[in-house]
Tab-separated table of C-alpha atoms in Angstrom:
chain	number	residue	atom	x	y	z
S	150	UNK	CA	99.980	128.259	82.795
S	151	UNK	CA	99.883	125.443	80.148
S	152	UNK	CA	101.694	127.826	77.812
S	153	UNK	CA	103.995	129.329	79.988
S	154	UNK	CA	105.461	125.528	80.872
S	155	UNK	CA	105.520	124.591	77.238
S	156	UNK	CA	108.315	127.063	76.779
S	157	UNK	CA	110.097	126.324	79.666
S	158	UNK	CA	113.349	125.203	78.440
S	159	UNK	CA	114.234	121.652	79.536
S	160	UNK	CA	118.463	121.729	80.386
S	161	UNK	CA	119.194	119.113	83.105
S	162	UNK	CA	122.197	117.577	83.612
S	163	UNK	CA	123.442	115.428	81.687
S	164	UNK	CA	123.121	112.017	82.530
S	165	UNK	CA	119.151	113.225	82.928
S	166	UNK	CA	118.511	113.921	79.662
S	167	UNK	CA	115.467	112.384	77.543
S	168	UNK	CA	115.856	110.745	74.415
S	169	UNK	CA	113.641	110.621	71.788
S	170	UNK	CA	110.042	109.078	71.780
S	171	UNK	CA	106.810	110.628	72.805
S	172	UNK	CA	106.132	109.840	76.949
S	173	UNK	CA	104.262	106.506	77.946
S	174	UNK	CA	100.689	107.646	79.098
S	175	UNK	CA	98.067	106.712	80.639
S	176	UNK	CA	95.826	107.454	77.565
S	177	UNK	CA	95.384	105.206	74.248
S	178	UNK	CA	98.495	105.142	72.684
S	179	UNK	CA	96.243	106.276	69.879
S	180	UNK	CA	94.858	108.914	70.952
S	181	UNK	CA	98.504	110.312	72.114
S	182	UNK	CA	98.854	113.513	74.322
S	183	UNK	CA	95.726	115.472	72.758
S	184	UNK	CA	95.835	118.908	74.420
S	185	UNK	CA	92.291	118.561	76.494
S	186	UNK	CA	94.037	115.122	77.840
S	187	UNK	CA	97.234	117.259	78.547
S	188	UNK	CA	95.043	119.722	80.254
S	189	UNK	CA	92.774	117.131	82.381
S	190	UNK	CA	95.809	115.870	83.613
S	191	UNK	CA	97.187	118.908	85.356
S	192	UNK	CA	94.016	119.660	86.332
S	193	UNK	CA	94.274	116.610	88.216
S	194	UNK	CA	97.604	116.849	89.182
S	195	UNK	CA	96.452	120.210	91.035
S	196	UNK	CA	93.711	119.104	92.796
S	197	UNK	CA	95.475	115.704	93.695
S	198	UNK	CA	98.196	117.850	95.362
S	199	UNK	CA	95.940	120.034	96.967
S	200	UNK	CA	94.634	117.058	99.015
S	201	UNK	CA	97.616	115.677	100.437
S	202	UNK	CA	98.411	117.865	103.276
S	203	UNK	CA	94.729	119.247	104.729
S	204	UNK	CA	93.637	115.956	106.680
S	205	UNK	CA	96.846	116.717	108.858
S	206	UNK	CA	97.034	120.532	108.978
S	207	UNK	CA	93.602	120.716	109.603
S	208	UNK	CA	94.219	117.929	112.691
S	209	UNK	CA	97.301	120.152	113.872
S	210	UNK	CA	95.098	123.252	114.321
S	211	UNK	CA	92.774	121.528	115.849
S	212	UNK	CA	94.476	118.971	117.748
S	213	UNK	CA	93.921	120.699	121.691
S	214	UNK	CA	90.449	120.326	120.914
S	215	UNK	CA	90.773	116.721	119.605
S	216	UNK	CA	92.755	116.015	122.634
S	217	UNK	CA	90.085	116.587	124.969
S	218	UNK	CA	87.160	115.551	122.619
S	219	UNK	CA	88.822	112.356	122.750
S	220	UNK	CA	90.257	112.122	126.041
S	221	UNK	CA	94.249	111.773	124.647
S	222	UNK	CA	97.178	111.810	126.513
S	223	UNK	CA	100.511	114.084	125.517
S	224	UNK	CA	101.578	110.745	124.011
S	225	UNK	CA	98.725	109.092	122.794
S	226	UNK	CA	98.335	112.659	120.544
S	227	UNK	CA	102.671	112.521	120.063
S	228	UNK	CA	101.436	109.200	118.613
S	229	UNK	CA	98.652	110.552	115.977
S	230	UNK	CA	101.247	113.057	114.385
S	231	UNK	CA	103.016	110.058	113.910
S	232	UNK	CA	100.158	108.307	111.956
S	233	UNK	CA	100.602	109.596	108.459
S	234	UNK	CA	104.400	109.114	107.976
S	235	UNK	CA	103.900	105.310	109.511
S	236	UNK	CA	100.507	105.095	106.669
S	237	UNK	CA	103.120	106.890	104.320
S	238	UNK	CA	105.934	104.361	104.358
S	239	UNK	CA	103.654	101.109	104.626
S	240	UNK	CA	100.604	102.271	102.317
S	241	UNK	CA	103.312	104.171	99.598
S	242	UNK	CA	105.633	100.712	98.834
S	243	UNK	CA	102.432	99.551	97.397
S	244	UNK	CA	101.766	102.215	94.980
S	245	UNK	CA	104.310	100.716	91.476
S	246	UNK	CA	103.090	97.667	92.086
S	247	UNK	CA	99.108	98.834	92.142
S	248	UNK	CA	100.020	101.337	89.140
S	249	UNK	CA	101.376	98.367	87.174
S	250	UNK	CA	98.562	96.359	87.485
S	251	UNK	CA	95.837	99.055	87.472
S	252	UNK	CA	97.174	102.090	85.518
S	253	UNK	CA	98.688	105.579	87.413
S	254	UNK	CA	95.519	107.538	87.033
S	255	UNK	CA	93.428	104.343	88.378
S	256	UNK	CA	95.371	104.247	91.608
S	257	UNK	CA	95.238	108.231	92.282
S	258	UNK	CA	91.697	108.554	92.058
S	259	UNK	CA	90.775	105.426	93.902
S	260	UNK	CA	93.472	107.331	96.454
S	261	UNK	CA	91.058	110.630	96.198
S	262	UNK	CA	88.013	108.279	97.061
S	263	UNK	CA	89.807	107.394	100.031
S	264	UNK	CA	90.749	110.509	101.329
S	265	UNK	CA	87.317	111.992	101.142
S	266	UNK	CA	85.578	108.543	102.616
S	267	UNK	CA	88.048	108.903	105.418
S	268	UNK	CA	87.917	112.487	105.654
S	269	UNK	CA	84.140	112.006	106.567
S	270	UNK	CA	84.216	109.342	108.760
S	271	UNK	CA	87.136	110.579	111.243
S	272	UNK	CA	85.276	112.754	112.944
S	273	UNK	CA	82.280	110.786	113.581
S	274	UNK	CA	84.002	107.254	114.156
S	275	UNK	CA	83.721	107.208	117.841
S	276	UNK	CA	86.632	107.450	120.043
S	277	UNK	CA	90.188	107.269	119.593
S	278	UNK	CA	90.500	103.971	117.945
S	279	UNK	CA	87.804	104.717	114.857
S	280	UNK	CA	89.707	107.926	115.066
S	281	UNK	CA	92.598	106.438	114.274
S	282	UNK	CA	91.489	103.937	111.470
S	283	UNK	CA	89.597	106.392	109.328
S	284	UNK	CA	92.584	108.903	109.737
S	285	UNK	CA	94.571	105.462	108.301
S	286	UNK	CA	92.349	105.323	105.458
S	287	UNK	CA	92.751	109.061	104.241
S	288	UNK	CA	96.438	108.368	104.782
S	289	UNK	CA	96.336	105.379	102.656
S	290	UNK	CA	95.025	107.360	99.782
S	291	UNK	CA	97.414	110.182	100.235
S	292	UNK	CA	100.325	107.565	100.476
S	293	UNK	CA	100.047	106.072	97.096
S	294	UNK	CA	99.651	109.537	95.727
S	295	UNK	CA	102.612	111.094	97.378
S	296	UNK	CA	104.639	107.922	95.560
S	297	UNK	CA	103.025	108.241	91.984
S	298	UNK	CA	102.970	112.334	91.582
S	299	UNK	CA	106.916	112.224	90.604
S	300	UNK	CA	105.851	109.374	88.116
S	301	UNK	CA	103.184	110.730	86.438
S	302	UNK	CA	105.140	114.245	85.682
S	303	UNK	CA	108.048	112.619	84.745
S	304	UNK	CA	105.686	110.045	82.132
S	305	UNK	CA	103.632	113.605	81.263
S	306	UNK	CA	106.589	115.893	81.153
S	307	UNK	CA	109.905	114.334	80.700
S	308	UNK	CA	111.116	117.730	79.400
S	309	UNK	CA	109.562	119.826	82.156
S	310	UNK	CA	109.922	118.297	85.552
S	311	UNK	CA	110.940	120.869	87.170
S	312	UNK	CA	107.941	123.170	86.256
S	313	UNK	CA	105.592	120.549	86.784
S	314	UNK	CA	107.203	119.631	90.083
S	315	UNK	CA	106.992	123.197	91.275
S	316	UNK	CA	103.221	123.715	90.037
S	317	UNK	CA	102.375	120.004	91.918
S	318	UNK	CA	104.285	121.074	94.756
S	319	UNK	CA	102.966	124.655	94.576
S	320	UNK	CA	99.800	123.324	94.975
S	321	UNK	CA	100.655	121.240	98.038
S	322	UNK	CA	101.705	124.017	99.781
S	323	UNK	CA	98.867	126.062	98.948
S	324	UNK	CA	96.485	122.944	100.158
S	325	UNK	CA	98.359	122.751	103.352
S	326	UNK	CA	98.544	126.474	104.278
S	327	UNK	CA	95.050	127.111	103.113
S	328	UNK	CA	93.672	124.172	106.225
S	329	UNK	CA	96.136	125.295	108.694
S	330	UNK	CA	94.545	129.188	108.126
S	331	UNK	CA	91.070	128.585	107.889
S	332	UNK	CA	90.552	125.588	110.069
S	333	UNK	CA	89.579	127.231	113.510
S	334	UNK	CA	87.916	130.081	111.386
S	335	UNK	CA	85.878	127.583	109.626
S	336	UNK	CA	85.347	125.685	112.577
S	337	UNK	CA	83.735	128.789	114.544
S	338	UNK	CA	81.606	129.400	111.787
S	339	UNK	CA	80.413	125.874	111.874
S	340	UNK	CA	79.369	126.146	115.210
S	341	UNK	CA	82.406	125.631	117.381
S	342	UNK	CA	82.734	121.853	116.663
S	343	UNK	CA	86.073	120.213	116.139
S	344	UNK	CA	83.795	117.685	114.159
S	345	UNK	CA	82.777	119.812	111.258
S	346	UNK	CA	85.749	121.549	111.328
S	347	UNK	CA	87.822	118.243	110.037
S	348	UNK	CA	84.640	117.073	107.985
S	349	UNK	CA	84.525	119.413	106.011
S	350	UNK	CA	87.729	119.151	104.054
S	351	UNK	CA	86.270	115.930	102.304
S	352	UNK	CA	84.450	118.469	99.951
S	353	UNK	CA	88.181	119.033	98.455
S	354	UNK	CA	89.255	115.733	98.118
S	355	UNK	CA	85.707	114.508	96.356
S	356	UNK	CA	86.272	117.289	93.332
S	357	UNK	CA	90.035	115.735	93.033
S	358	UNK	CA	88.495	112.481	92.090
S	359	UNK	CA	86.784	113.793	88.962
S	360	UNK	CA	89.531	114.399	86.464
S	361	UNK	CA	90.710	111.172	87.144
S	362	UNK	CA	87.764	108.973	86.168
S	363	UNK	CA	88.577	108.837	82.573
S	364	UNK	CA	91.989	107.591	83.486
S	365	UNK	CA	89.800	104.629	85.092
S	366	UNK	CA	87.239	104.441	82.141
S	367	UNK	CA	90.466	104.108	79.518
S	368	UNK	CA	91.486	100.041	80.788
S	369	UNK	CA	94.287	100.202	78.377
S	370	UNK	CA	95.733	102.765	81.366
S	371	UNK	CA	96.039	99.758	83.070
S	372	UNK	CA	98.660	98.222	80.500
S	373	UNK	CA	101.956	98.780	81.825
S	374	UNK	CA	105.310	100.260	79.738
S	375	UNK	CA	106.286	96.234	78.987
S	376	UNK	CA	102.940	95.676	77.291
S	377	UNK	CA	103.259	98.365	74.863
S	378	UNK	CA	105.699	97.788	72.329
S	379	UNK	CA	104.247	99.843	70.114
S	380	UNK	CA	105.310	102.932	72.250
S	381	UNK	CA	108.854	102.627	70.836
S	382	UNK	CA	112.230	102.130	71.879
S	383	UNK	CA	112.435	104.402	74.879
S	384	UNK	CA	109.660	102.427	76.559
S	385	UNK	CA	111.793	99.431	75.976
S	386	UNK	CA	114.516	100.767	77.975
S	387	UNK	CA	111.892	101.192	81.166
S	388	UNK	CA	111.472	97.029	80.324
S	389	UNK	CA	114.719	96.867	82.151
S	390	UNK	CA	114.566	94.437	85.580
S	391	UNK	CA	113.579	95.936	88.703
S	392	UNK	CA	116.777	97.585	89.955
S	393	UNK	CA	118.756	97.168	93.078
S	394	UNK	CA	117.724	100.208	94.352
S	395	UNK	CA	119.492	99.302	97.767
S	396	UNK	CA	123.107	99.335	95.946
S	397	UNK	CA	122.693	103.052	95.490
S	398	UNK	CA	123.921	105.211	97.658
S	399	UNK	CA	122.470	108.149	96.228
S	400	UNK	CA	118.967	106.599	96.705
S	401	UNK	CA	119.931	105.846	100.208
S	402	UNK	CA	121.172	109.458	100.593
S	403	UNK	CA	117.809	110.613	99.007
S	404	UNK	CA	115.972	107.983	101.104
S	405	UNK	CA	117.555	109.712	104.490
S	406	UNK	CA	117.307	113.042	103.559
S	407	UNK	CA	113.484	112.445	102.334
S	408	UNK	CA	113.080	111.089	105.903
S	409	UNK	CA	114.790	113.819	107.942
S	410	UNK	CA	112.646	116.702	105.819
S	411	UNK	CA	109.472	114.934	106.437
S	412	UNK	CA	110.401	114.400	110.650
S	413	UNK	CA	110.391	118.265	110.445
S	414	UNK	CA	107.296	119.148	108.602
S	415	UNK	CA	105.135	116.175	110.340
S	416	UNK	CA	106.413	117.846	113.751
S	417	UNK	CA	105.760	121.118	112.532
S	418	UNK	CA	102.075	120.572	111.227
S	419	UNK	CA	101.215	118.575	114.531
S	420	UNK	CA	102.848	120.846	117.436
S	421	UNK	CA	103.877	124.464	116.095
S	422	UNK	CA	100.678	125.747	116.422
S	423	UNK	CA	100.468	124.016	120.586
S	424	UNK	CA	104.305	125.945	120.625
S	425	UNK	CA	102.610	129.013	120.175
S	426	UNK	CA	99.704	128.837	122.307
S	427	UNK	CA	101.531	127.604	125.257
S	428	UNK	CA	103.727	130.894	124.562
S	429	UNK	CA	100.638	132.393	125.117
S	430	UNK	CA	99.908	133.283	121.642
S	431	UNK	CA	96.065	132.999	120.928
S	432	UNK	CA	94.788	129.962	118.963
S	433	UNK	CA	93.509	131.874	116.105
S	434	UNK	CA	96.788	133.716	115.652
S	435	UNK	CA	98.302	130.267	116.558
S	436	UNK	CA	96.495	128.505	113.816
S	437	UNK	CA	97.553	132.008	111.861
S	438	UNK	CA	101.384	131.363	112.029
S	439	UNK	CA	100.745	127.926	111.186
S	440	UNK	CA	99.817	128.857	107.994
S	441	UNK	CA	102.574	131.119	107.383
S	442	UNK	CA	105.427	128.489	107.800
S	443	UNK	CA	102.743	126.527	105.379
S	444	UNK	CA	102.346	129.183	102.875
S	445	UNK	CA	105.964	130.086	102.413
S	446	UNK	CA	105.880	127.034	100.558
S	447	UNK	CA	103.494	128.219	97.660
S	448	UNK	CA	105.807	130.815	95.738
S	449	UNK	CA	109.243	128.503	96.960
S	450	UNK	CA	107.666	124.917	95.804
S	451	UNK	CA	107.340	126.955	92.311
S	452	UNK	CA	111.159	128.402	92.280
S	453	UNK	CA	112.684	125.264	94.267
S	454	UNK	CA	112.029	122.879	91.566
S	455	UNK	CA	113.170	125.250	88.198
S	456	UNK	CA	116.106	126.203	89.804
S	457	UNK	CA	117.676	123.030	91.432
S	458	UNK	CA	116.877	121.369	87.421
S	459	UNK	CA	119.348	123.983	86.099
S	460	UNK	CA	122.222	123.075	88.707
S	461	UNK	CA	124.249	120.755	88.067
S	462	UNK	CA	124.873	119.882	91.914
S	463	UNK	CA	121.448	120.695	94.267
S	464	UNK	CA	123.681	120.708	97.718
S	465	UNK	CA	123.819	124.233	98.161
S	466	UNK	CA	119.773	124.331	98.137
S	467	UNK	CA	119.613	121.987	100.516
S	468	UNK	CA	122.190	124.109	102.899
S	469	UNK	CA	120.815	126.901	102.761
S	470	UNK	CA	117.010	125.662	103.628
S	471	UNK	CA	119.384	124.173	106.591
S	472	UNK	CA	120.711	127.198	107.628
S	473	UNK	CA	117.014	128.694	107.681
S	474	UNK	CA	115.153	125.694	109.797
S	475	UNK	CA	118.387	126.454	112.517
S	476	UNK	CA	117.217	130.090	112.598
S	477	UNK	CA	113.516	129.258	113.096
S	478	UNK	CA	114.375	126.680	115.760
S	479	UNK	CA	116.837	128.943	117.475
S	480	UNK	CA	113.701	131.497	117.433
S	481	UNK	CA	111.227	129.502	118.956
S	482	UNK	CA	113.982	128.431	121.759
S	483	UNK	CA	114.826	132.030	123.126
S	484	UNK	CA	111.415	134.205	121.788
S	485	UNK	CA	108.978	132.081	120.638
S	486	UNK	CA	106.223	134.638	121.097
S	487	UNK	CA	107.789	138.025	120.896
S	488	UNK	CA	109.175	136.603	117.596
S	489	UNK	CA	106.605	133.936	116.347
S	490	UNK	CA	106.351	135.535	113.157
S	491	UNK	CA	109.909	135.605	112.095
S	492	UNK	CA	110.333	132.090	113.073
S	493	UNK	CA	107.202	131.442	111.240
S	494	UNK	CA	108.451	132.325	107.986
S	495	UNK	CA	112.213	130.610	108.730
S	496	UNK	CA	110.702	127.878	109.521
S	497	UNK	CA	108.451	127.769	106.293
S	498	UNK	CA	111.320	128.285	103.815
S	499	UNK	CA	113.154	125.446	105.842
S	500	UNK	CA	110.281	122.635	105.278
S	501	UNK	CA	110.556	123.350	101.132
S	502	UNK	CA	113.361	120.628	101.697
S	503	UNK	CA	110.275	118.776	100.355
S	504	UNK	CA	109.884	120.049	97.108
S	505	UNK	CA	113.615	120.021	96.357
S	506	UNK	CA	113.373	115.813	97.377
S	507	UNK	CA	110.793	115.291	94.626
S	508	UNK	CA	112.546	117.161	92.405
S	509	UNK	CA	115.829	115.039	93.208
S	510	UNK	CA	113.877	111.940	92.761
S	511	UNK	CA	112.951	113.267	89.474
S	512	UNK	CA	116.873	113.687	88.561
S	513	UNK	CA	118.371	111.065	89.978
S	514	UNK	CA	116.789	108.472	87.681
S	515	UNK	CA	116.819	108.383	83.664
S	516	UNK	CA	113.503	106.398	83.123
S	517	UNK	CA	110.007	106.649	84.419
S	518	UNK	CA	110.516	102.859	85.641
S	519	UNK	CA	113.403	104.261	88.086
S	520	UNK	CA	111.462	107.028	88.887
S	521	UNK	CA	108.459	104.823	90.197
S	522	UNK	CA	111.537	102.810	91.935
S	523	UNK	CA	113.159	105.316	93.485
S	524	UNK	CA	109.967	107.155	94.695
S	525	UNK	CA	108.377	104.177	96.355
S	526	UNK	CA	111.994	103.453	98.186
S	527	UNK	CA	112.995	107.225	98.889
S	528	UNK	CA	109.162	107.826	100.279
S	529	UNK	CA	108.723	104.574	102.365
S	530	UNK	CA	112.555	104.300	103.488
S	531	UNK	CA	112.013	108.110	104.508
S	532	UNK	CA	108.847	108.117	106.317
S	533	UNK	CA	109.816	105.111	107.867
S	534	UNK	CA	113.037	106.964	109.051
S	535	UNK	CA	109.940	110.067	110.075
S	536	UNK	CA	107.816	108.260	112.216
S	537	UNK	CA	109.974	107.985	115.514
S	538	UNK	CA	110.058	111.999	115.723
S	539	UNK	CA	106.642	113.477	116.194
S	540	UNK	CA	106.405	110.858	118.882
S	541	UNK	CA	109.005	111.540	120.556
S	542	UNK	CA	108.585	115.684	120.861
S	543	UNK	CA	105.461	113.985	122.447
S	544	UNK	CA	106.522	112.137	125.384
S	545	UNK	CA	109.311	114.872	125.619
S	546	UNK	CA	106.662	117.282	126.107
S	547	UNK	CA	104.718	115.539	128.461
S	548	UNK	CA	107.644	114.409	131.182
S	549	UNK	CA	109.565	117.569	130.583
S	550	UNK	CA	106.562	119.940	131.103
S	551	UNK	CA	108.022	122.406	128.287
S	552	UNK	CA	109.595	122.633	124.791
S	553	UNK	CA	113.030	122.901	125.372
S	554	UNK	CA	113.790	119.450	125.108
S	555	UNK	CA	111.228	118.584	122.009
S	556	UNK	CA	113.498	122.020	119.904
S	557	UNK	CA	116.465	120.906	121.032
S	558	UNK	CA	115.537	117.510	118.797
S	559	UNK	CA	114.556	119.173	116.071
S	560	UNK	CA	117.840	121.459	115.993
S	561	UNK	CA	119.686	118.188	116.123
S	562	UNK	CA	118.120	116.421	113.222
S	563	UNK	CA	119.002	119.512	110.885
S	564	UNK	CA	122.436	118.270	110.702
S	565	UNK	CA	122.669	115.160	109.554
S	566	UNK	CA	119.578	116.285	107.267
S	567	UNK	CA	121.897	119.342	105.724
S	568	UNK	CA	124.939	116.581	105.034
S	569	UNK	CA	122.472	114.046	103.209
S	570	UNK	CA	121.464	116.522	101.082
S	571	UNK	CA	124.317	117.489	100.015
S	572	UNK	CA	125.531	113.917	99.209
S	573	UNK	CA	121.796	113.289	97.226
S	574	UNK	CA	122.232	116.100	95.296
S	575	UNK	CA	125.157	115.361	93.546
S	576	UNK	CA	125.232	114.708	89.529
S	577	UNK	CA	124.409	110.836	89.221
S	578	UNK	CA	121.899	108.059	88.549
S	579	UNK	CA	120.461	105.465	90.645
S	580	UNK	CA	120.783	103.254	87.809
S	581	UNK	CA	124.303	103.664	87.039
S	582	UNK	CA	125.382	103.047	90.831
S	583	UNK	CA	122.897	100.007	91.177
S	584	UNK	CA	124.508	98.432	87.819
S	585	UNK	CA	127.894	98.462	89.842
């Protein structure tokens, strides 16, 4: 895979390309990019990305059985989908400021830790509130991460963000797919408890946190870009203040679009699989389709990335995953069961509007300092923008007694997420339009 990467060739657009100087690591500058270092890193790239999306998936397959375990509401469990993208936006701001001070590779694996700490406490913690607060720590670890993926690759592999994009986001997919499938399997194998069926995912997340410990070890990781001098004249460039990332309106665009994407998915790993099985569609098959829309992901988070880094305008991507998500909700309106698998897969090539927004965040900044910049705001500004929606299918559920209501939402919001996209992919730089 290494290889195949290496020769990928690296045409962006213009105002994206890399100048000169080896990338700022988080290795001894001495040492430089050895290959096993090279290696260890997209080893842990992998494994970070394959923890990001199980603690929810595996929750969304689950979640009738958490319901009653726990004795939740319609809205009380409209309010736990909306847990991770409220952890996302207020956990992921902090993520530049904790990789300054503590080195990239530091912060993801003490974010690994956290996810498998949290991961084995949820189930255990006692009622909805410890619920709740353990879920908030696995979040927490998955929020930084989310933020500091796009600035590692693009520190790693200036000249081949989209191929690492797709491979990180490849692996995402794969992670989140892989819990919504085998959850309820797992979980009947385990004895039929809803317990063991979430505990058991902290296995994953504690192998993510080994390649990262000699990223912690090294405590010149810690040294940010400004203490390096000896790195050269591109890292001096990334010395530049903190941008007004708010002046942008391509960040804001990005920011909005992020946000709009990530209302989808978050509503689509909490209540697709509760769509189906109120259509009458059993919960295996339920958790089943689940992991189709989640899977569809896999080979697209892969293509997604290579191709929108050879366009010179990524709009038309971002229209036609659109067009796809009003096809799968249009599905689930008229047929949902008769159909489910169609609208399935629609609806999985619609959420890769994720993959295309890191790889936008990527492009629309020239330095791994606007990267980090533009990450945190995009993320936090977009999950923020998230959080409202998976609540509100909730309480639409509950007092309307169906899903008409909760799919006529989500048709709505693929507008206004179709026209943002369009308007973020165009060919600029947040830190030309913040300069202004």
């Amino acid at each position: 895979m290494m290889d195949l990467m290496a020769s990928e060739e690296t045409r962006t657009t213009k105002p994206m390309t890399v100048r000169s100087s080896a990338p700022a690591t988080d290795v001894s500058p001495e040492s430089g990019t050895r290959a096993w270092t090279t290696r260890l890193i997209v080893l842990g790239i992998v494994l970070a990305a394959l923890n990001l999306r199980p603690a929810i998936t595996s929750l969304g397959a689950l979640l009738e059985e958490v319901r009653d375990g726990l004795g939740m509401s319609g809205s009380m469990a409209g309010l736990l989908t909306s847990v991770p993208p409220l952890c996302f936006a207020v956990f992921g701001v902090m993520a530049p400021r904790l990789a300054r001070r503590f080195g990239a590779g530091a912060v993801v694996c003490a974010g690994m830790a956290a996810i498998t700490a949290g991961l084995v406490m949820r189930p255990y913690a006692g009622g909805t509130p410890g619920f709740l607060a353990a879920s908030a720590l696995a979040l927490m670890g998955i929020a930084v991460s989310n933020v500091l993926m796009p600035v590692i690759v693009k520190r790693w592999f200036p000249d081949r963000v989209g191929s690492m994009t797709g491979l990180y986001s490849m692996a995402l997919a794969l992670g989140t797919s892989t819990a919504a499938a085998v959850t309820v399997p797992m979980t009947d194998a385990l004895g039929g408890s809803w317990q063991s069926g979430l505990a058991v995912w902290a296995g994953l997340a504690a192998a993510a946190v080994l390649p990262w410990i000699p990223f912690v070890r090294d405590r010149r990781a810690a040294t940010s870009d400004e203490q390096a001098p000896a790195r050269g004249k591109a890292t001096a460039r990334e010395d530049a203040p903190a941008l007004r990332i708010t002046r942008s309106r391509t960040a804001w665009a990005l920011a909005v679009f992020f946000g709009l994407q990530a209302t989808a998915a978050y509503i689509t790993m909490g209540w697709m699989a509760q769509i189906f099985r109120d259509a009458g569609v059993p919960a295996s098959t339920a958790g089943l389709l689940l992991a189709v829309t989640m899977v569809m992901g896999v080979p697209l988070a892969f293509v997604i990335p290579r191709v929108a880094t050879r366009l010179p305008h990524q709009g038309p991507i971002a229209l036609a995953l659109g067009v796809c998500g009003l096809a799968g909700y249009a599905g689930l309106y008229f047929a949902p069961a008769a159909g489910a698998w169609a609208w399935a897969v629609l609806l999985g090539i619609s959420n890769c509007a994720f993959p295309l927004a890191l790889t936008m965040v990527g492009m629309r900044a020239r330095t791994g300092a606007g990267v980090a910049q533009l990450s945190a705001f995009a993320q936090s500004t977009g999950y923020l923008i998230s959080i409202p929606g998976p609540l509100l299918v909730g309480v639409l559920y509950q007092h309307s007694g169906g899903w008409g209501l909760p799919i006529a939402l989500m048709t709505a919001l693929v507008i206004p997420q179709m026209t943002v996209g369009v308007l973020a992919g165009r060919n600029r730089t947040v830190e030309d339009e913040a300069a202004r």
